[in-house]
PDB file of C-alpha atoms and ligand atoms in Angstrom:
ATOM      1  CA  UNK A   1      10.749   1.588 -17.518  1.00 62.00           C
ATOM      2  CA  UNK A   2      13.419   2.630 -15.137  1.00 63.00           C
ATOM      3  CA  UNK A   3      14.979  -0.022 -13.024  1.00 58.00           C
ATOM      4  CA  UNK A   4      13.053   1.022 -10.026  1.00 72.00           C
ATOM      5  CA  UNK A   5       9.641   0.872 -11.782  1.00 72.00           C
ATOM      6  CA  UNK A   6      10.755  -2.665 -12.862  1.00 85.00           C
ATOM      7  CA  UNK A   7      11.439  -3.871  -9.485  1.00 78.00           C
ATOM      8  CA  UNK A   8       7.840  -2.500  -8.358  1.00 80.00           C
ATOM      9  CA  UNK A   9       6.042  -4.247 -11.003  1.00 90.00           C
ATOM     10  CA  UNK A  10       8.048  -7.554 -10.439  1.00 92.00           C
ATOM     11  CA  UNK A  11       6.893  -7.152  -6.673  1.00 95.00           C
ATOM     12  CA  UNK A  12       2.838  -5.629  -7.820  1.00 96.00           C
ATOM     13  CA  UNK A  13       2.960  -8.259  -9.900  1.00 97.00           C
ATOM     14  CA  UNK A  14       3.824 -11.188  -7.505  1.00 97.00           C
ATOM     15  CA  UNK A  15       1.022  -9.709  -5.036  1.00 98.00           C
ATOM     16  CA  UNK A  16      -1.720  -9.874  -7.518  1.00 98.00           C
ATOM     17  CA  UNK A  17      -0.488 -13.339  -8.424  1.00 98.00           C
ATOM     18  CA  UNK A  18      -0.725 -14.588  -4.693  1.00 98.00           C
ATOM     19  CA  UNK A  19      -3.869 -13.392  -4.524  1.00 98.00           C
ATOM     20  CA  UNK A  20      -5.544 -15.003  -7.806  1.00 98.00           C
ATOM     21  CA  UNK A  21      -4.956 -18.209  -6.006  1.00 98.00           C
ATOM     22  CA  UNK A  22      -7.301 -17.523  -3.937  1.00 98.00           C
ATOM     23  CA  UNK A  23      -9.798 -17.831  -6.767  1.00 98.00           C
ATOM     24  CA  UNK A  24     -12.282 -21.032  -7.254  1.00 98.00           C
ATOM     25  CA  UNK A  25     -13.808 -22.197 -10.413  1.00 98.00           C
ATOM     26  CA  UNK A  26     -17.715 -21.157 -10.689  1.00 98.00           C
ATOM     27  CA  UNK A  27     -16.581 -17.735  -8.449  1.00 98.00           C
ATOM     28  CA  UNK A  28     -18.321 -14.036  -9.152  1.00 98.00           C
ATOM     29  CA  UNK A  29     -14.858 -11.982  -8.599  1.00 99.00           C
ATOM     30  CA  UNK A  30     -14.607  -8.439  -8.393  1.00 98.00           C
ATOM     31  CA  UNK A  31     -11.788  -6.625 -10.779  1.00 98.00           C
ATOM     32  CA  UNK A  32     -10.293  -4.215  -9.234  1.00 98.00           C
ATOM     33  CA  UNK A  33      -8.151  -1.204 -10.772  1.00 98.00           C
ATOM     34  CA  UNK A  34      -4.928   0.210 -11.119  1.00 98.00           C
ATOM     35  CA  UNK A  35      -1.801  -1.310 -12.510  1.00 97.00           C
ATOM     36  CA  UNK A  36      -1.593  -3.439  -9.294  1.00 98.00           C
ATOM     37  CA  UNK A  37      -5.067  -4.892  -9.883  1.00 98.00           C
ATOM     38  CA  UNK A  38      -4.164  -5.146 -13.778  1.00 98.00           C
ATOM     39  CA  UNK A  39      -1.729  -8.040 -12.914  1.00 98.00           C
ATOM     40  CA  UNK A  40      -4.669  -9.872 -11.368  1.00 98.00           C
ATOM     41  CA  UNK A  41      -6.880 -10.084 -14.497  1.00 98.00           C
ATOM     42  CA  UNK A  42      -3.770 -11.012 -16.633  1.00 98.00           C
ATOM     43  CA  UNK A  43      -3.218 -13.687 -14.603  1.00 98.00           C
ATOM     44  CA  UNK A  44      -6.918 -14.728 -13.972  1.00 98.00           C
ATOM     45  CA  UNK A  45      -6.985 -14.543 -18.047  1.00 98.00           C
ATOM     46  CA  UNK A  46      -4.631 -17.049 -17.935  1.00 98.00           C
ATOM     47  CA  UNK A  47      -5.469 -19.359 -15.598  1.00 98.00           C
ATOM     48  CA  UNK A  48      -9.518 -19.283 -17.746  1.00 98.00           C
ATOM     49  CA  UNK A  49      -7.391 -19.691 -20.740  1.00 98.00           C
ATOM     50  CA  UNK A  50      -5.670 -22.445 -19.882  1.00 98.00           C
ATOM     51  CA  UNK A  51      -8.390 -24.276 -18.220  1.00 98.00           C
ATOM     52  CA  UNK A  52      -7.503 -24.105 -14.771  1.00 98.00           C
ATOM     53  CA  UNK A  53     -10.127 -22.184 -13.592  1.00 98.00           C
ATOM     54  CA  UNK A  54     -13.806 -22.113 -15.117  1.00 98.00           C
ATOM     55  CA  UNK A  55     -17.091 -20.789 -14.958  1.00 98.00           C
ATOM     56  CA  UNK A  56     -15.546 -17.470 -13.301  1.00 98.00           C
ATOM     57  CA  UNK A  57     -17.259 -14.437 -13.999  1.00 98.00           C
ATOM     58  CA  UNK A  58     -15.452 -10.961 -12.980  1.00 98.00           C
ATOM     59  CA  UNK A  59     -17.042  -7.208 -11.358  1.00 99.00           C
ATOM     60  CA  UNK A  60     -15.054  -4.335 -13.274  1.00 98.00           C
ATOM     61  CA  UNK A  61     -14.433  -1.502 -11.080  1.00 98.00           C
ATOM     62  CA  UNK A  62     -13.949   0.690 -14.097  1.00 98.00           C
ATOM     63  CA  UNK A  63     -14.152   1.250 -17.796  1.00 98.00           C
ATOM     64  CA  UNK A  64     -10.799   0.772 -17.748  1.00 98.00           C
ATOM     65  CA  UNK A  65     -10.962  -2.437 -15.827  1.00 98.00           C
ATOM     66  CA  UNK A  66     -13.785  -3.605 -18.168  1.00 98.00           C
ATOM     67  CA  UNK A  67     -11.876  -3.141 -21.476  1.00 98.00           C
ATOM     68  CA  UNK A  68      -8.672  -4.685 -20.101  1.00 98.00           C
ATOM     69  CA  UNK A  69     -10.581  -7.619 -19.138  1.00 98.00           C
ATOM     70  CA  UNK A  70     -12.860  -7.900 -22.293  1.00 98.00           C
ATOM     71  CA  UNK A  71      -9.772  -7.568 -24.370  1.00 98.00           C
ATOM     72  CA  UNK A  72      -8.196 -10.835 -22.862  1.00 98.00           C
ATOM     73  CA  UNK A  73     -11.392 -13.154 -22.769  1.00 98.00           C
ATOM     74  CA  UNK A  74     -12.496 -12.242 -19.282  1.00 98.00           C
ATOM     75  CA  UNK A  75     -16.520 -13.175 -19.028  1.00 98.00           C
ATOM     76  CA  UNK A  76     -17.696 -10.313 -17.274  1.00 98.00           C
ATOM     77  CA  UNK A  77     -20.923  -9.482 -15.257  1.00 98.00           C
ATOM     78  CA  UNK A  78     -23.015  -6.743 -13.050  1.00 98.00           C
ATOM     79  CA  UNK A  79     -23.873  -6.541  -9.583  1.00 98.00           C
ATOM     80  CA  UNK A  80     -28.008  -6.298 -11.044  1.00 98.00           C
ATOM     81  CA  UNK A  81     -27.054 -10.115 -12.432  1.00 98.00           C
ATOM     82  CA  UNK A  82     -24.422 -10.812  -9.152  1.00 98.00           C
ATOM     83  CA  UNK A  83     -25.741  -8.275  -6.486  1.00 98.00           C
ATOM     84  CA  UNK A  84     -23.183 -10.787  -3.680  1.00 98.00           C
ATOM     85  CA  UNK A  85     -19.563 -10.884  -5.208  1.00 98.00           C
ATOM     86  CA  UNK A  86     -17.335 -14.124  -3.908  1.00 98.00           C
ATOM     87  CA  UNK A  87     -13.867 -12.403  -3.722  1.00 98.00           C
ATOM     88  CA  UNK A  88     -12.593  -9.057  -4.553  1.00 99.00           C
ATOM     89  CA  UNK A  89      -9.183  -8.417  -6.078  1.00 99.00           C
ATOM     90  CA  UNK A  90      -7.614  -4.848  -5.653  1.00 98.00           C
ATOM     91  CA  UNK A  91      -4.902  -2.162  -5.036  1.00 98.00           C
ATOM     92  CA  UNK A  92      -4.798   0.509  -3.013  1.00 98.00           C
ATOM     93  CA  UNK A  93      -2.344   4.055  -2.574  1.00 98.00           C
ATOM     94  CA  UNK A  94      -1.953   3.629   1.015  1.00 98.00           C
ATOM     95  CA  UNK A  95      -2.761   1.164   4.094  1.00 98.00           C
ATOM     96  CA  UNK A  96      -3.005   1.454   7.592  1.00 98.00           C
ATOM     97  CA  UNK A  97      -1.756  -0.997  10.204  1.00 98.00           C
ATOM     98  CA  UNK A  98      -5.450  -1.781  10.876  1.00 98.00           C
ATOM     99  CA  UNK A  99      -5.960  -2.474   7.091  1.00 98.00           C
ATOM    100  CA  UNK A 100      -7.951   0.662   6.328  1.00 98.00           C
ATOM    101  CA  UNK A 101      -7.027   2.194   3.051  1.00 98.00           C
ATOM    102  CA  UNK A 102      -6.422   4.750   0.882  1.00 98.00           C
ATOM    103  CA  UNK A 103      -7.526   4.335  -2.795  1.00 98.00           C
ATOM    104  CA  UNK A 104      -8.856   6.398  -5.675  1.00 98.00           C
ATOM    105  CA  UNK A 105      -5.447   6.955  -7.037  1.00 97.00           C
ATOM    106  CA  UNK A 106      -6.753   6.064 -10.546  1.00 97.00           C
ATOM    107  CA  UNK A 107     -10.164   7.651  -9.897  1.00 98.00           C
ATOM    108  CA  UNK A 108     -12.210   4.551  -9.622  1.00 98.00           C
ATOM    109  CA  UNK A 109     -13.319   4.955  -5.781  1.00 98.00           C
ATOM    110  CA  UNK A 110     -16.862   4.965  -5.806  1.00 98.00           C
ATOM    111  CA  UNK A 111     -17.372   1.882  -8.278  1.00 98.00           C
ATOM    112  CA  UNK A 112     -14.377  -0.021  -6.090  1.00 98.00           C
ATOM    113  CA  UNK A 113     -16.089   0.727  -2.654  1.00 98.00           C
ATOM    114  CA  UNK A 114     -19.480  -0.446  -3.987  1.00 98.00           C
ATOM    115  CA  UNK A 115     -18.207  -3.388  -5.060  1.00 98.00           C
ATOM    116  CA  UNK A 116     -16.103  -3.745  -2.143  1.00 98.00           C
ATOM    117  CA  UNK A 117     -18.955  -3.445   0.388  1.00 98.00           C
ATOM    118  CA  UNK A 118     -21.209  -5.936  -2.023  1.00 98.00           C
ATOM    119  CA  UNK A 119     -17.922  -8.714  -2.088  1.00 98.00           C
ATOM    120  CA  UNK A 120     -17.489 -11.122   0.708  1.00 98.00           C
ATOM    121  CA  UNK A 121     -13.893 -11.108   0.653  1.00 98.00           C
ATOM    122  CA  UNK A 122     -11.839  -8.018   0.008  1.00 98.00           C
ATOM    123  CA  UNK A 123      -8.161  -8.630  -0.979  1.00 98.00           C
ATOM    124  CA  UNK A 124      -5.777  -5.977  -1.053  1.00 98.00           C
ATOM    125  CA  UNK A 125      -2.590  -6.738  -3.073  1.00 98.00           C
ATOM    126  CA  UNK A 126       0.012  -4.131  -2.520  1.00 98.00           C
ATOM    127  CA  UNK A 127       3.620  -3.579  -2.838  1.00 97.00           C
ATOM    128  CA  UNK A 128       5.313  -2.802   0.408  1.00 96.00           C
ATOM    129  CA  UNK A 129       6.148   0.920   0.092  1.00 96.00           C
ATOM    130  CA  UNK A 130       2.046   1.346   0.430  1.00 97.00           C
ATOM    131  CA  UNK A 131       2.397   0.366   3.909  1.00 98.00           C
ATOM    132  CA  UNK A 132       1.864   3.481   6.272  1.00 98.00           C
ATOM    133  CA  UNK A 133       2.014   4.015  10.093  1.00 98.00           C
ATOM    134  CA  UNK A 134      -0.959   6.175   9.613  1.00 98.00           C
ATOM    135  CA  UNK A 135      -3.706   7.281   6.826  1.00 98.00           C
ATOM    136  CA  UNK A 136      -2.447  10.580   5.321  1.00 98.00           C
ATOM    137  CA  UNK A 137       0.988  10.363   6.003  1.00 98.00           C
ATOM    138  CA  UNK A 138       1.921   9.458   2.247  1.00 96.00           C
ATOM    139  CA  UNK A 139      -0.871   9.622   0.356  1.00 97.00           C
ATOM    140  CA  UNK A 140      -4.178  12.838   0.009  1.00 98.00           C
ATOM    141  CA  UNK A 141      -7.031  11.590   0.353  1.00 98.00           C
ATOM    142  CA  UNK A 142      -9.743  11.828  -3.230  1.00 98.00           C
ATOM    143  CA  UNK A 143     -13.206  12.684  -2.943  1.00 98.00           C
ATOM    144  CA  UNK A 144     -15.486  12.631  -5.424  1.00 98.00           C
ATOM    145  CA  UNK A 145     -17.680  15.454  -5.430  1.00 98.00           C
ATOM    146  CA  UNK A 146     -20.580  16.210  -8.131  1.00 98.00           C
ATOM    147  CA  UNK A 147     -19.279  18.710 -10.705  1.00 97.00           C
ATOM    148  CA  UNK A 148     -22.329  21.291  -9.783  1.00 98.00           C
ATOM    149  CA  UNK A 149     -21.339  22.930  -6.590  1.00 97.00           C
ATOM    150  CA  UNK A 150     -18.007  21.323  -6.044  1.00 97.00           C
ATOM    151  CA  UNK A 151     -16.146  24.854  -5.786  1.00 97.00           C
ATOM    152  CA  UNK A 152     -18.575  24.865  -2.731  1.00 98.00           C
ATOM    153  CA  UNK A 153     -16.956  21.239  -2.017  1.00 98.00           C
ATOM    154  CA  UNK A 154     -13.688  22.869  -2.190  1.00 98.00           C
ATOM    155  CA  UNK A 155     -14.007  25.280   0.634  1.00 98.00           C
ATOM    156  CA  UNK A 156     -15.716  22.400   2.956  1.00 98.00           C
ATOM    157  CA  UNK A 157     -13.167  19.979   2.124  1.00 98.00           C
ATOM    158  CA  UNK A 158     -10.897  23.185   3.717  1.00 98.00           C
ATOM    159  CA  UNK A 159     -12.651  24.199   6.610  1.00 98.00           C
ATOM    160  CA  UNK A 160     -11.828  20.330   7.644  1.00 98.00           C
ATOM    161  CA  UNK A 161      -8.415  20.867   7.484  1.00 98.00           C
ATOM    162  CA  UNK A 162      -7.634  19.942   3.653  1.00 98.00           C
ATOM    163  CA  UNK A 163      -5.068  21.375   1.317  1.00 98.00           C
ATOM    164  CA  UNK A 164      -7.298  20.903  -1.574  1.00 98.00           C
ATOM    165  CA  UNK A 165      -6.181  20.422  -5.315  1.00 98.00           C
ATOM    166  CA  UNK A 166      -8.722  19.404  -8.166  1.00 98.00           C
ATOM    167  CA  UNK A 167      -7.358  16.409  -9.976  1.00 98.00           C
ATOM    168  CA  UNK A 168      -6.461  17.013 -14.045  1.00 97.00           C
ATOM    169  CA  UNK A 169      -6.334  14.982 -16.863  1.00 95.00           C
ATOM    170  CA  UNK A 170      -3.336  14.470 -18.954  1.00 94.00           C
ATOM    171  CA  UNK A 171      -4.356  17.378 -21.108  1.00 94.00           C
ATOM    172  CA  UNK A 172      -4.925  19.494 -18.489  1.00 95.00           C
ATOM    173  CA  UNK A 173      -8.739  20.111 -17.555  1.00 94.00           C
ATOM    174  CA  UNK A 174     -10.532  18.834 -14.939  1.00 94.00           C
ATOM    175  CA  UNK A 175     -10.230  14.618 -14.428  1.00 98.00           C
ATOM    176  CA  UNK A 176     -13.451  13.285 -14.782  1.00 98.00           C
ATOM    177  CA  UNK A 177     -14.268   9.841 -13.611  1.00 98.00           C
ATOM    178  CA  UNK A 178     -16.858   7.044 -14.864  1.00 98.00           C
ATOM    179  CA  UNK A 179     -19.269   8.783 -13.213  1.00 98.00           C
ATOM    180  CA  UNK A 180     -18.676  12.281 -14.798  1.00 98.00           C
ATOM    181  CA  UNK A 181     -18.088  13.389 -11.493  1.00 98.00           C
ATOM    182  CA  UNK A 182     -14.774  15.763 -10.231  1.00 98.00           C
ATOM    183  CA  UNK A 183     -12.116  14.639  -8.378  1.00 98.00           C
ATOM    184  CA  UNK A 184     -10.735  16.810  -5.076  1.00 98.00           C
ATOM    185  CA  UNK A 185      -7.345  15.308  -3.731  1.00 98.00           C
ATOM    186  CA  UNK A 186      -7.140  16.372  -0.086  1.00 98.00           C
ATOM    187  CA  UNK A 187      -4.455  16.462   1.803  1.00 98.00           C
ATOM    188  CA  UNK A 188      -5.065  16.007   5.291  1.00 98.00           C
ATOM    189  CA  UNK A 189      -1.852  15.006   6.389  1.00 98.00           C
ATOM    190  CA  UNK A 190      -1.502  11.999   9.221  1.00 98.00           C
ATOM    191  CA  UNK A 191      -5.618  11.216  10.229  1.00 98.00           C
ATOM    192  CA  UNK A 192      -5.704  11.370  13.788  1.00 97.00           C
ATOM    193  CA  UNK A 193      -9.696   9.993  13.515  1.00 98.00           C
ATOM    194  CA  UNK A 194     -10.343   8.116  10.157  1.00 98.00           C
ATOM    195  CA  UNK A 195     -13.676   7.012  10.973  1.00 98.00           C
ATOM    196  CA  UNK A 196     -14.583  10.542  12.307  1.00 98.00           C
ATOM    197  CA  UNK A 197     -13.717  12.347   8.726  1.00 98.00           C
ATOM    198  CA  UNK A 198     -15.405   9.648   6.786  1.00 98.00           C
ATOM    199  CA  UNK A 199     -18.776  10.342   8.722  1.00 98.00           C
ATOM    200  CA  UNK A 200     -18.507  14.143   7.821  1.00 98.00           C
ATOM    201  CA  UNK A 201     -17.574  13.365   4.136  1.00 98.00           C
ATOM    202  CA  UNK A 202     -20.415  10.843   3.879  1.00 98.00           C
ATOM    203  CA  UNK A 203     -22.826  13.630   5.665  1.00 98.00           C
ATOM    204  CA  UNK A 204     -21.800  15.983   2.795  1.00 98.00           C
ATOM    205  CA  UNK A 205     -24.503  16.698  -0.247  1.00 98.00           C
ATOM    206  CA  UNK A 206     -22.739  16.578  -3.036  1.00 98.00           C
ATOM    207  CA  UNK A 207     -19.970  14.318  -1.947  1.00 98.00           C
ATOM    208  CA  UNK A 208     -20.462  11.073  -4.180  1.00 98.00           C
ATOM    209  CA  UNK A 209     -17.622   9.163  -2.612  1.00 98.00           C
ATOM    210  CA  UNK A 210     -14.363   9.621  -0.902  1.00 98.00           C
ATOM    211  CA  UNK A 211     -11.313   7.610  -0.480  1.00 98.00           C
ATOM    212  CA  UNK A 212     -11.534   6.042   3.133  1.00 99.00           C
ATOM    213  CA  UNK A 213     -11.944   2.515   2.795  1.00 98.00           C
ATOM    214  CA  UNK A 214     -12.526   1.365   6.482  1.00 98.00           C
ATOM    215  CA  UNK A 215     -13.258  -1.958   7.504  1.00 98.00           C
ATOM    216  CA  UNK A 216     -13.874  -3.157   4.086  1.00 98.00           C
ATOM    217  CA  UNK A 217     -10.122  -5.377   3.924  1.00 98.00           C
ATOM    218  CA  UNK A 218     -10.339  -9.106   4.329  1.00 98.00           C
ATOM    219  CA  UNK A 219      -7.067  -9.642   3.542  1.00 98.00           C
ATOM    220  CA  UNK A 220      -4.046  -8.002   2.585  1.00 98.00           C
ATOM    221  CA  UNK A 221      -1.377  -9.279   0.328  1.00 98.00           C
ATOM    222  CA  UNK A 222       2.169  -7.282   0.436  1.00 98.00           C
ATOM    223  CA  UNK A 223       5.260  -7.977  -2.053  1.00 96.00           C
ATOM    224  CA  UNK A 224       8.491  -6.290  -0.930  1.00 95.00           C
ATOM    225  CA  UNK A 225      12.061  -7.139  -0.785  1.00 94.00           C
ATOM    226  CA  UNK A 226      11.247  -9.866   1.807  1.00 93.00           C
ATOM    227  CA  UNK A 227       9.269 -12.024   0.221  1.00 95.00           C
ATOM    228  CA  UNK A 228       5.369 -12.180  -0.023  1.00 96.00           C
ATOM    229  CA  UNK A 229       2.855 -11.856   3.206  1.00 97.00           C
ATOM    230  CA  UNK A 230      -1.184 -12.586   3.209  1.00 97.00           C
ATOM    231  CA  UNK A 231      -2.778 -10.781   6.556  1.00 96.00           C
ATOM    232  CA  UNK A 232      -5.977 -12.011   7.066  1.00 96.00           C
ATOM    233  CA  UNK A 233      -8.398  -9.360   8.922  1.00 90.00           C
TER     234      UNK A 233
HETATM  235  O1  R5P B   1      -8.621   4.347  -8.288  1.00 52.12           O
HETATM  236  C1  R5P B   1      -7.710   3.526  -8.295  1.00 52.12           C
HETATM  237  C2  R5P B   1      -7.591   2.486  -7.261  1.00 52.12           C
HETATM  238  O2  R5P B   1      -7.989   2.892  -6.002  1.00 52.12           O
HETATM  239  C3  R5P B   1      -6.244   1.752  -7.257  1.00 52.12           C
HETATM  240  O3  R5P B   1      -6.487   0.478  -6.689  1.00 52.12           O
HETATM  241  C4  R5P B   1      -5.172   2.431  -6.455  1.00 52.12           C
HETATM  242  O4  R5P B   1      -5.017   3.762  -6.921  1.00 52.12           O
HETATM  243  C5  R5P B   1      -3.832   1.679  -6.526  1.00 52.12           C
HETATM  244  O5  R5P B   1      -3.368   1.719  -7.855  1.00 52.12           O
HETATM  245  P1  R5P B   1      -1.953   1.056  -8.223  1.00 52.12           P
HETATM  246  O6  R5P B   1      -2.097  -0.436  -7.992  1.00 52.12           O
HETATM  247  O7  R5P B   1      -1.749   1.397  -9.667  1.00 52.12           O
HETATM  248  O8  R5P B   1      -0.905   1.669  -7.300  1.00 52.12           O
END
């Protein structure tokens, strides 16, 4: 880990431990993912370890999210046992002065916004480069399109503007997510009209889930250089 990378982690690190503390004993949390999010169910390990919290059941986002938690004693549940989730713990790739987002960096969008729009409180833990004047300007924006038809995806996503490139896996075919489903990064540039794109991405067949998080934030918690800030929405 470069020095740089260290520095990030120190700060992604000290967001998703602000925002743990936010947790109460006998809470249904959702886990969010990403290596942001990952510093959260460390530390909520902890804190069940040691006794400080109890009875605290966590929503995995992911597979990924899942096994990281199952491997450090995390008791984890569903939304068909929890369908109403307490708090919500997660990243994101890029966020708005308004506190819309960007995510699906890591691929888990669709799980994250479903458990995002089932959790009463939605905190974003971020480090401050993620900060943005406007959606777009540092960060494409994934959709997650069903893999039959999704060249046909492609050529909507451009008619709306997008430079379009399918996401790939380390080894170099097409990323898949938990769903099976592909992954199209588009690049939209700055979003004049957030809420306006997400209405013609939702309106798409085929198009399981896209990026956009919109009025889903409750709170956003930024680590930077100058300390640690909590925004409440
Ligand atoms: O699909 C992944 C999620 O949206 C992540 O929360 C997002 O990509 C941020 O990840 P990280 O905390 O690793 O920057």
């Amino acid at each position: 880990m470069t020095p740089d990378e260290s520095v990030v982690s120190s700060f992604k690190r000290a967001a998703a431990e602000r925002a743990v503390d936010f947790i109460q004993s006998g809470m249904v949390v959702g886990l969010g993912t990403g290596s942001t999010a990952a510093f959260a169910v460390r530390k909520l390990a902890v804190l069940l370890a040691e006794g400080t919290l109890k009875d605290v059941v966590g929503v995995p986002t992911s597979r990924t999210t899942e096994a990281l938690a199952t491997s450090l004693g995390v008791p984890l549940t569903t939304l068909d046992v929890h369908p109403v989730v307490d708090l919500t713990i997660d990243g994101a790739d890029e966020v708005a002065p308004d506190l819309s987002l960007i995510k699906g960096g890591g691929g888990a969008l669709l799980r994250e916004k479903i458990v995002a729009q089932a959790s009463r409180r939605e905190v974003i833990i971020v480090d401050a480069p993620k900060l943005s004047p406007r959606l777009g300007t540092k960060w494409p924006v994934p959709v997650e399109v069903l893999p039959f038809g999704w060249r046909s995806q492609s050529l909507f996503l451009e008619s709306l503007g997008a430079r379009v490139t399918v996401r790939l896996a380390l080894d170099g075919a097409p990323f898949h997510t938990d769903q099976g489903n592909v992954v199209l990064d588009c690049d939209f540039g700055p979003i004049n009209d957030a809420a306006a794109l997400a209405a013609r991405l939702d309106s798409r067949a085929g198009v399981m889930a896209h990026g956009l998080f919109l009025n889903l934030t409750t709170d956003l918690v930024v680590a930077g250089p100058d300390g640690i800030t909590h925004r409440v929405r």
